[in-house]
Coordinates of C-alpha atoms and ligand atoms in Angstrom, one line a residue:
M1 CA 123.9 91.0 88.5
T2 CA 124.2 92.7 85.2
Q3 CA 121.6 92.1 82.5
Q4 CA 121.5 93.3 79.0
L5 CA 118.7 95.7 78.2
T6 CA 116.8 93.8 75.6
G7 CA 114.5 96.4 74.2
A8 CA 117.0 98.9 72.9
A9 CA 116.8 99.5 69.2
T10 CA 120.6 99.7 69.2
T11 CA 123.0 98.2 66.6
S12 CA 120.6 95.8 64.9
G13 CA 117.7 98.2 65.0
A14 CA 115.5 95.4 66.2
R15 CA 112.5 96.3 68.3
T16 CA 111.7 93.8 71.0
R17 CA 108.7 95.7 72.3
W18 CA 109.9 95.1 75.8
W19 CA 107.0 96.8 77.4
R20 CA 104.4 94.3 76.1
D21 CA 105.2 91.9 79.0
A22 CA 107.4 94.0 81.3
V23 CA 107.1 93.8 85.1
I24 CA 107.2 97.4 86.2
Y25 CA 107.8 98.1 89.9
Q26 CA 106.3 101.3 91.3
V27 CA 108.5 103.2 93.7
Y28 CA 106.6 105.8 95.8
V29 CA 109.7 107.8 96.2
R30 CA 108.9 109.4 99.6
S31 CA 108.4 106.0 101.2
F32 CA 110.9 103.6 99.6
A33 CA 114.3 104.3 101.2
D34 CA 115.7 107.3 103.1
S35 CA 119.4 107.7 102.7
D36 CA 119.9 110.9 104.7
G37 CA 117.8 110.4 107.8
D38 CA 115.3 113.2 107.2
G39 CA 112.5 110.6 107.4
I40 CA 111.7 111.0 103.7
G41 CA 112.7 108.6 101.0
D42 CA 115.0 109.9 98.3
L43 CA 116.8 109.2 95.1
R44 CA 120.0 108.0 96.6
G45 CA 118.0 105.6 98.8
I46 CA 116.4 104.2 95.7
E47 CA 119.7 103.9 93.9
E48 CA 121.2 101.9 96.8
R49 CA 118.2 99.5 96.6
L50 CA 118.2 99.0 92.9
P51 CA 120.1 95.7 93.1
Y52 CA 117.2 94.5 95.3
L53 CA 114.7 95.3 92.4
A54 CA 117.0 93.7 89.8
E55 CA 117.3 90.6 91.8
L56 CA 113.5 90.6 92.5
G57 CA 113.1 90.3 88.7
A58 CA 111.6 93.6 87.8
D59 CA 112.2 94.9 84.2
A60 CA 111.6 98.5 85.0
V61 CA 111.0 100.9 87.8
W62 CA 108.4 103.7 87.8
L63 CA 109.3 106.6 90.1
T64 CA 106.5 108.8 91.4
P65 CA 107.1 112.6 91.1
F66 CA 110.3 113.8 92.7
Y67 CA 110.3 117.3 91.1
A68 CA 110.3 120.7 92.9
S69 CA 107.0 120.8 94.7
P70 CA 105.4 122.2 97.8
Q71 CA 104.0 118.7 98.4
A72 CA 100.4 119.7 98.6
D73 CA 99.6 116.4 97.0
G74 CA 102.6 114.2 97.5
G75 CA 104.5 115.8 94.7
Y76 CA 101.7 115.7 92.1
D77 CA 101.7 119.5 92.4
V78 CA 104.8 120.4 90.4
A79 CA 106.4 123.8 90.8
D80 CA 109.3 123.1 88.4
Y81 CA 109.3 120.1 86.1
R82 CA 113.1 120.3 85.5
V83 CA 114.3 120.5 89.1
V84 CA 114.6 117.7 91.7
D85 CA 113.1 118.7 95.0
P86 CA 115.8 119.0 97.6
L87 CA 113.7 116.6 99.7
F88 CA 114.5 113.9 97.3
G89 CA 118.0 114.9 96.1
T90 CA 119.5 116.6 93.1
L91 CA 119.6 116.3 89.3
D92 CA 123.0 114.6 89.7
D93 CA 121.3 112.0 92.0
A94 CA 118.7 111.5 89.3
Q95 CA 121.4 110.9 86.6
S96 CA 123.4 108.6 88.9
L97 CA 120.2 106.6 89.6
L98 CA 119.6 106.3 85.9
R99 CA 123.1 105.1 85.2
T100 CA 122.9 102.5 87.9
A101 CA 119.5 101.3 86.9
H102 CA 120.6 100.9 83.3
R103 CA 123.8 99.1 84.3
L104 CA 121.6 96.6 86.2
G105 CA 119.3 96.1 83.3
L106 CA 116.4 98.1 84.8
R107 CA 114.5 100.7 82.8
V108 CA 113.3 103.8 84.5
I109 CA 109.9 105.4 84.0
V110 CA 109.1 108.7 85.6
D111 CA 105.9 110.5 86.2
V112 CA 104.8 113.5 84.2
V113 CA 102.0 115.6 85.6
P114 CA 100.5 117.6 82.7
N115 CA 96.9 118.1 83.8
H116 CA 97.9 120.7 86.4
T117 CA 100.8 122.5 87.9
S118 CA 101.4 123.6 91.5
D119 CA 99.9 126.9 92.5
R120 CA 103.6 127.9 93.1
H121 CA 104.6 127.2 89.5
V122 CA 105.9 130.5 88.0
W123 CA 103.2 130.3 85.4
F124 CA 100.5 130.3 88.0
R125 CA 102.1 133.1 89.9
E126 CA 102.1 135.1 86.6
A127 CA 98.5 134.1 86.0
L128 CA 97.4 135.4 89.4
A129 CA 98.9 138.8 88.4
G130 CA 96.4 138.8 85.5
G131 CA 96.8 139.4 81.8
P132 CA 97.5 136.9 79.0
A133 CA 99.3 134.6 81.4
R134 CA 95.9 133.5 82.6
A135 CA 95.2 131.8 79.3
R136 CA 97.5 129.0 80.3
Y137 CA 95.0 128.0 82.9
H138 CA 91.2 128.0 83.1
F139 CA 90.1 131.3 84.6
R140 CA 86.4 132.2 84.4
P141 CA 84.1 134.8 86.0
G142 CA 81.8 133.4 88.7
R143 CA 78.0 133.1 88.4
G144 CA 75.4 134.9 90.6
P145 CA 74.8 138.6 90.8
E146 CA 78.2 139.3 92.3
G147 CA 80.0 136.4 90.6
E148 CA 80.1 134.8 94.0
L149 CA 79.2 131.3 92.7
P150 CA 81.6 129.0 90.9
P151 CA 81.5 129.1 87.1
N152 CA 80.0 125.6 86.9
D153 CA 79.0 122.7 89.1
W154 CA 82.1 120.6 88.7
Q155 CA 83.4 118.9 91.8
S156 CA 87.1 118.3 92.7
V157 CA 88.2 114.6 92.8
F158 CA 89.3 115.4 96.3
G159 CA 85.9 116.8 97.3
G160 CA 84.3 120.2 97.3
P161 CA 84.0 122.5 94.3
A162 CA 86.6 122.3 91.5
W163 CA 86.9 126.1 91.5
T164 CA 88.7 128.6 93.8
R165 CA 88.2 132.3 93.7
V166 CA 91.1 134.7 93.5
S167 CA 91.4 138.2 94.9
D168 CA 90.1 140.0 91.8
G169 CA 86.9 137.9 92.0
S170 CA 87.5 135.5 89.1
W171 CA 87.8 131.7 89.6
Y172 CA 90.2 129.1 88.4
L173 CA 89.6 125.4 87.8
H174 CA 91.3 122.6 89.8
L175 CA 90.0 119.1 89.4
F176 CA 92.2 118.1 92.3
A177 CA 93.3 120.3 95.3
P178 CA 93.2 124.2 95.0
E179 CA 97.0 124.0 95.0
Q180 CA 96.8 122.1 91.6
P181 CA 95.4 124.5 89.0
D182 CA 94.4 122.8 85.8
L183 CA 96.4 123.8 82.7
N184 CA 94.6 124.9 79.5
W185 CA 95.8 122.5 76.8
E186 CA 94.2 124.6 74.1
N187 CA 97.0 127.0 74.7
P188 CA 100.0 126.3 72.4
E189 CA 102.5 127.4 75.1
V190 CA 101.3 124.6 77.3
R191 CA 101.9 122.1 74.6
A192 CA 105.3 123.4 73.7
E193 CA 106.4 123.5 77.3
F194 CA 105.5 119.9 77.9
D195 CA 107.3 118.8 74.7
S196 CA 110.3 120.5 76.1
V197 CA 109.9 118.9 79.6
L198 CA 109.6 115.4 78.0
R199 CA 112.7 116.0 76.0
F200 CA 114.6 117.2 79.0
W201 CA 114.0 113.9 80.8
L202 CA 114.5 111.7 77.7
E203 CA 117.9 113.3 77.2
L204 CA 119.1 113.7 80.8
G205 CA 122.7 112.6 81.1
G206 CA 122.7 111.2 77.5
R207 CA 120.6 108.1 77.7
G208 CA 117.7 109.6 79.7
V209 CA 114.6 108.0 81.0
D210 CA 112.8 105.1 79.3
G211 CA 109.3 106.5 79.5
F212 CA 106.6 108.4 81.3
R213 CA 103.7 107.5 83.4
I214 CA 101.2 110.2 82.4
D215 CA 99.2 111.5 85.4
V216 CA 95.5 112.2 84.7
A217 CA 96.1 111.4 81.0
H218 CA 92.3 111.4 80.5
G219 CA 91.8 114.9 81.9
M220 CA 93.9 117.3 79.9
V221 CA 91.1 118.4 77.6
K222 CA 87.7 119.6 78.9
A223 CA 84.4 119.7 77.1
A224 CA 83.9 123.0 75.2
G225 CA 82.1 125.5 77.2
L226 CA 82.7 123.7 80.5
P227 CA 79.1 122.5 80.8
D228 CA 77.3 121.7 84.1
I229 CA 76.9 118.1 85.0
G230 CA 73.8 118.4 87.0
T231 CA 74.7 116.3 90.0
A232 CA 77.2 116.5 92.8
E233 CA 77.8 112.8 92.7
Q234 CA 80.6 113.2 90.2
V235 CA 83.5 111.5 92.0
R236 CA 81.4 108.3 92.1
M237 CA 80.9 108.5 88.3
I238 CA 84.6 108.5 87.5
G239 CA 85.5 105.4 85.6
S240 CA 82.0 104.4 84.9
Q241 CA 80.3 107.3 83.1
T242 CA 81.4 110.1 80.8
L243 CA 82.1 113.4 82.4
P244 CA 82.9 116.7 80.7
F245 CA 86.3 116.9 82.4
F246 CA 87.4 113.3 81.9
D247 CA 88.0 111.1 78.8
Q248 CA 87.2 113.7 76.3
D249 CA 88.1 112.8 72.7
G250 CA 90.4 115.7 72.4
V251 CA 93.0 114.1 74.7
H252 CA 94.0 111.6 72.1
E253 CA 95.5 114.1 69.8
I254 CA 97.9 115.1 72.5
H255 CA 98.9 111.5 73.2
R256 CA 99.4 110.9 69.5
S257 CA 101.8 113.8 69.4
W258 CA 103.7 112.5 72.4
R259 CA 104.0 109.1 70.8
T260 CA 105.6 110.7 67.8
L261 CA 108.0 112.5 70.2
L262 CA 108.8 109.3 72.1
D263 CA 109.4 107.4 68.9
S264 CA 111.9 110.0 67.8
Y265 CA 114.3 108.7 70.4
P266 CA 116.1 105.3 70.2
G267 CA 115.4 102.5 72.7
E268 CA 111.6 102.2 72.7
R269 CA 110.7 104.9 75.2
I270 CA 107.1 104.3 76.4
G271 CA 104.1 106.3 77.6
V272 CA 101.7 104.7 80.1
A273 CA 98.3 106.4 80.7
E274 CA 96.8 106.8 84.1
A275 CA 93.4 107.1 82.5
W276 CA 90.0 106.5 84.0
A277 CA 87.6 105.6 81.2
P278 CA 84.0 104.5 81.4
S279 CA 84.7 101.1 79.6
A280 CA 87.5 98.9 78.6
E281 CA 86.7 99.9 75.0
R282 CA 87.1 103.6 75.8
L283 CA 90.4 102.8 77.7
A284 CA 91.7 100.9 74.6
L285 CA 91.6 104.1 72.6
Y286 CA 94.5 105.4 74.6
V287 CA 96.7 102.5 73.4
R288 CA 95.9 102.6 69.7
P289 CA 99.1 101.9 67.7
D290 CA 99.8 105.6 67.3
E291 CA 99.1 106.6 70.9
L292 CA 100.5 105.4 74.2
H293 CA 102.0 102.0 74.8
Q294 CA 100.1 101.1 77.9
A295 CA 97.2 102.2 80.1
F296 CA 96.6 101.1 83.7
N297 CA 93.8 98.5 83.9
F298 CA 91.9 99.7 86.9
Q299 CA 89.0 97.4 86.2
F300 CA 91.2 94.5 87.4
L301 CA 92.4 96.4 90.4
R302 CA 88.7 97.2 91.3
C303 CA 87.5 93.6 90.8
R304 CA 86.5 91.7 93.9
W305 CA 88.0 88.3 94.8
D306 CA 85.5 86.3 92.8
A307 CA 86.2 83.9 90.0
A308 CA 83.3 84.9 87.7
A309 CA 83.9 88.6 88.2
M310 CA 87.6 88.2 87.6
R311 CA 87.1 86.1 84.5
T312 CA 84.8 88.8 83.0
V313 CA 87.4 91.5 83.7
V314 CA 90.2 89.5 82.2
D315 CA 88.1 88.7 79.1
D316 CA 86.9 92.3 78.7
S317 CA 90.5 93.7 79.2
L318 CA 92.1 91.3 76.7
A319 CA 89.4 91.8 74.1
A320 CA 89.5 95.6 74.3
T321 CA 93.2 95.8 74.0
A322 CA 93.4 93.1 71.4
S323 CA 91.0 95.2 69.2
V324 CA 93.8 97.8 68.9
G325 CA 96.8 95.4 69.0
A326 CA 98.0 96.6 72.4
P327 CA 99.1 94.6 75.4
T328 CA 96.9 94.5 78.6
T329 CA 98.4 95.7 81.9
W330 CA 97.5 94.3 85.3
V331 CA 97.8 96.0 88.6
L332 CA 96.5 95.2 92.1
S333 CA 97.8 98.1 94.1
N334 CA 99.2 101.6 93.9
H335 CA 99.8 104.7 96.0
D336 CA 96.1 105.8 95.6
V337 CA 94.2 102.8 96.8
V338 CA 93.9 100.5 99.8
R339 CA 96.5 97.8 99.6
H340 CA 95.0 94.6 98.1
V341 CA 95.8 92.4 101.2
T342 CA 93.3 94.6 103.0
R343 CA 90.9 95.0 100.1
Y344 CA 90.6 91.2 100.0
G345 CA 89.6 91.0 103.6
G346 CA 92.8 91.6 105.5
G347 CA 94.4 89.2 108.0
A348 CA 95.4 85.7 107.0
A349 CA 92.6 85.4 104.4
G350 CA 93.5 88.7 102.8
L351 CA 97.2 87.7 102.6
R352 CA 96.3 84.3 101.1
R353 CA 94.1 85.9 98.5
A354 CA 96.7 88.6 97.7
R355 CA 99.4 85.9 97.2
A356 CA 97.0 84.0 94.9
A357 CA 96.0 87.1 93.0
A358 CA 99.7 88.0 92.4
L359 CA 100.3 84.6 90.8
L360 CA 97.1 85.0 88.8
M361 CA 98.2 88.4 87.6
L362 CA 101.7 87.3 86.7
A363 CA 100.4 84.4 84.7
L364 CA 98.1 86.6 82.5
P365 CA 99.2 87.9 79.1
G366 CA 100.6 91.4 79.2
S367 CA 102.5 93.7 81.4
V368 CA 102.3 93.8 85.2
Y369 CA 102.7 96.8 87.6
L370 CA 103.8 95.9 91.2
Y371 CA 103.5 98.5 94.0
Q372 CA 106.3 98.7 96.5
G373 CA 105.7 96.4 99.5
E374 CA 103.2 94.2 97.8
E375 CA 106.0 91.6 97.4
L376 CA 106.2 91.7 101.2
G377 CA 102.5 91.1 101.6
L378 CA 102.1 94.5 103.4
P379 CA 98.6 95.3 104.5
E380 CA 97.1 98.8 104.6
V381 CA 97.9 100.8 107.7
T382 CA 94.4 101.7 108.9
D383 CA 95.1 103.4 112.2
L384 CA 97.3 106.3 111.4
P385 CA 96.7 109.3 113.7
D386 CA 94.9 112.1 111.8
E387 CA 97.6 114.6 112.7
L388 CA 100.2 112.7 110.8
R389 CA 98.2 112.4 107.6
E390 CA 99.2 114.3 104.5
D391 CA 96.7 113.2 101.8
P392 CA 94.7 116.2 100.6
S393 CA 91.8 113.9 99.8
F394 CA 91.6 113.1 103.6
F395 CA 91.3 116.8 104.5
R396 CA 88.8 117.6 101.7
G397 CA 86.7 114.7 102.8
A398 CA 85.4 113.2 99.7
G399 CA 88.3 111.5 97.9
Q400 CA 88.4 108.2 96.1
D401 CA 89.0 106.4 99.4
G402 CA 90.0 109.3 101.6
L403 CA 92.7 107.3 103.2
R404 CA 95.7 107.3 100.8
D405 CA 98.3 107.7 103.5
G406 CA 97.7 104.1 104.7
C407 CA 99.2 102.6 101.6
R408 CA 102.2 105.0 101.6
V409 CA 103.8 104.0 104.9
P410 CA 107.6 103.5 104.5
V411 CA 108.8 100.1 103.4
P412 CA 110.4 97.9 106.1
W413 CA 113.8 96.5 105.0
T414 CA 115.2 95.0 108.2
D415 CA 113.5 93.5 111.2
E416 CA 114.7 96.1 113.6
G417 CA 115.8 99.7 113.7
P418 CA 114.0 103.0 114.1
S419 CA 112.1 102.6 110.8
Y420 CA 112.9 99.0 110.1
G421 CA 115.8 99.9 107.8
F422 CA 113.8 102.5 105.8
G423 CA 116.3 105.1 107.0
P424 CA 118.7 105.9 109.9
G425 CA 115.8 107.5 111.8
P426 CA 112.1 107.4 112.0
G427 CA 110.1 107.7 108.8
W428 CA 107.6 110.4 107.9
L429 CA 104.8 108.0 108.8
P430 CA 105.1 105.4 111.6
Q431 CA 105.2 101.7 110.7
P432 CA 103.2 99.3 112.8
E433 CA 105.3 97.2 115.2
S434 CA 104.5 94.1 113.3
W435 CA 106.3 95.3 110.3
G436 CA 109.7 94.0 111.3
A437 CA 108.3 90.5 110.5
Y438 CA 107.3 91.8 107.0
S439 CA 110.7 93.2 106.2
V440 CA 112.9 92.2 103.3
G441 CA 115.5 90.9 105.8
A442 CA 113.0 88.8 107.7
Q443 CA 111.5 87.2 104.6
T444 CA 114.6 86.6 102.6
G445 CA 115.5 82.9 102.5
D446 CA 112.2 81.8 104.0
P447 CA 110.6 79.7 101.3
G448 CA 107.1 80.2 102.7
S449 CA 107.4 84.0 102.6
T450 CA 105.6 86.3 100.2
L451 CA 108.9 87.8 99.1
E452 CA 110.3 84.5 98.0
L453 CA 107.0 83.7 96.3
Y454 CA 107.3 86.8 94.2
R455 CA 111.0 86.2 93.5
A456 CA 110.2 82.6 92.3
A457 CA 107.3 83.8 90.2
L458 CA 109.2 86.5 88.5
A459 CA 112.1 84.2 87.8
L460 CA 109.8 81.6 86.3
R461 CA 107.9 84.2 84.3
R462 CA 111.1 85.2 82.7
R463 CA 112.2 81.7 82.1
L464 CA 109.0 80.2 80.7
D465 CA 108.4 81.0 77.1
G466 CA 104.6 80.7 77.5
L467 CA 104.2 83.5 80.0
G468 CA 104.2 87.3 79.4
D469 CA 102.9 88.4 76.1
G470 CA 100.9 85.8 74.0
P471 CA 97.8 83.7 74.0
M472 CA 95.7 82.2 76.8
S473 CA 92.5 80.2 76.9
W474 CA 90.1 79.2 79.6
L475 CA 89.7 75.6 80.6
E476 CA 86.7 74.2 82.4
G477 CA 86.8 74.4 86.1
P478 CA 84.2 74.1 89.0
P479 CA 82.4 77.2 90.1
G480 CA 84.7 79.6 92.1
V481 CA 87.8 78.2 90.3
L482 CA 89.6 79.7 87.3
V483 CA 91.6 77.4 85.1
F484 CA 93.5 78.7 82.1
T485 CA 96.2 77.5 79.8
R486 CA 99.1 79.2 78.1
P487 CA 101.7 77.5 75.9
G488 CA 103.2 74.7 78.1
F489 CA 101.5 76.0 81.1
V490 CA 98.3 75.9 83.2
C491 CA 97.2 78.1 86.0
T492 CA 94.5 77.2 88.6
V493 CA 93.0 79.7 90.9
N494 CA 90.6 78.7 93.7
T495 CA 88.8 81.8 94.9
L496 CA 86.7 79.9 97.4
P497 CA 87.6 79.8 101.1
G498 CA 87.7 75.9 101.1
A499 CA 89.7 73.4 99.2
V500 CA 88.5 72.0 95.9
E501 CA 89.3 68.7 94.1
L502 CA 90.6 69.0 90.6
R503 CA 92.2 66.6 88.1
V504 CA 96.0 67.1 88.1
P505 CA 96.6 69.4 85.2
G506 CA 100.4 68.9 85.0
R507 CA 103.6 69.2 87.0
P508 CA 103.4 71.7 89.8
L509 CA 105.7 74.6 89.4
L510 CA 104.8 77.1 92.0
S511 CA 101.9 77.7 94.4
S512 CA 100.7 80.4 96.7
A513 CA 99.6 77.5 99.0
A514 CA 100.8 73.9 98.4
P515 CA 98.3 71.7 96.6
D516 CA 97.9 68.1 97.9
I517 CA 98.4 65.7 94.9
S518 CA 97.2 62.2 95.1
G519 CA 97.4 60.1 91.9
E520 CA 95.3 61.8 89.2
S521 CA 93.6 64.3 91.5
V522 CA 94.7 67.3 93.5
R523 CA 93.2 69.1 96.5
V524 CA 93.8 72.8 95.9
P525 CA 93.6 74.8 99.1
G526 CA 91.1 77.6 99.4
D527 CA 92.2 81.1 98.2
S528 CA 95.2 79.8 96.3
C529 CA 96.8 79.8 92.9
T530 CA 99.1 77.2 91.4
W531 CA 101.2 77.2 88.3
W532 CA 101.6 73.9 86.4
A533 CA 103.9 72.9 83.6
I534 CA 102.2 70.8 80.8
Ligands
NOJ611 C1 96.8 110.5 90.2 C2 97.9 110.3 91.1 O1 98.2 108.9 91.2 C3 97.4 110.8 92.5 O2 98.3 110.4 93.5 C4 97.2 112.3 92.4 O3 96.7 112.8 93.6 C5 96.3 112.7 91.2 N1 96.6 112.0 90.0 C6 96.4 114.1 90.9 O4 97.6 114.4 90.3

């Protein structure tokens, strides 16, 4: 299937703003498809599976970091931003993947990790040696009579102090693992280097990548003087309160300059912020017209399966982004959180809710991020043996959920084989035995499967003019039920466990669980979502 890329500002110069309603599929590179049998997913494996993503109906693919890295944090510790780690392939593989994606009509977004480097990055090796190279990072003397105490009370997101002492007695800042020293964005060399890295990927092989997912986009600038916070409960405050290391006003100037850089390339290249801000209003600042195009909407991801709570999040999200003219994004899962089937209660109920939530999300105005395997209804793997875990937040003991390996288990493609088609041999994390039944092969062609539900939903979303970007308004519904309308369309979501009776709003298009229509009324099953044409 070959599609035309619609957003390219090519011959006509028309800008379609493709990203305003794009469905962007997140590939966690290490766990998607292993072409060479080393148990680790790689770029060739992804390229081979791109037709699957095009047929699924994705508009773009976001690839998590595949750069040279000692893998202290799944590749979010980059040692060389212009080199593909041999674990994942070569630069030629990256170019080939880009070419194939573009031929299939898929855009490609790659991660950029500007808040910190790996401690193996040449800059950090130079900084350890002392001298002016230290100014690229945050080195400080310690407190206490012998400088034996960290310079301030900041905690690492992964637990423990955000400072590590080096052999000459000074300390360096790392908001994440000690292997991820924070860069000093006040240093002009840092800015120049990242401009160059962005250009490298935007130009790779000619056409280059279509955008960047910006890791820790809210953390690059720290409050002047690195002031104490006064409590050790900092990780819990992320996303709800202001912290001197997150969401400082100074970050916006960087994003504005990146926007200018992105806009200097043809084809509407985008920047999407991974930003944790204390409110929807603060988050909207990242997507002002001269800043980034999108920001992940973690309020939606964090919301419980409850109609009133979801309605509030939807309203707040739409109002905040509308205030700056940006689209909202919706996301239910990613490589850092427990998969939503499990968050919503797990088992049959969790799956029912996850299927309904997916239809809800895909009917809302804006752009949608899907995390690999959610289209299969994969649950979190909660019983991984500790000795196989790799997540640094597990080892440091106080991470966001402490269990990020359970959502990173390799994708099952076939209902048998040593890793259910992930690769020729076993994968880097074992898949539960039940995962053959979740595989792409097992679900394809089964109209009741979650995969076919996603395929149908994405196809309809593309076909119906009223979905994607545009208006929506709430209609009246009983408690526990969300009803909203979009041009030519109504969506009903029953978040209660039991069925509810509604007036038939239109002609049923697609359901996560079949409604029972009789005359003017319809019984909508518990934990379900239905799309209606009006
Ligand atoms: C956010 C990424 O999604 C996560 O996986 C990583 O550990 C941190 N940023 C640090 O880079």
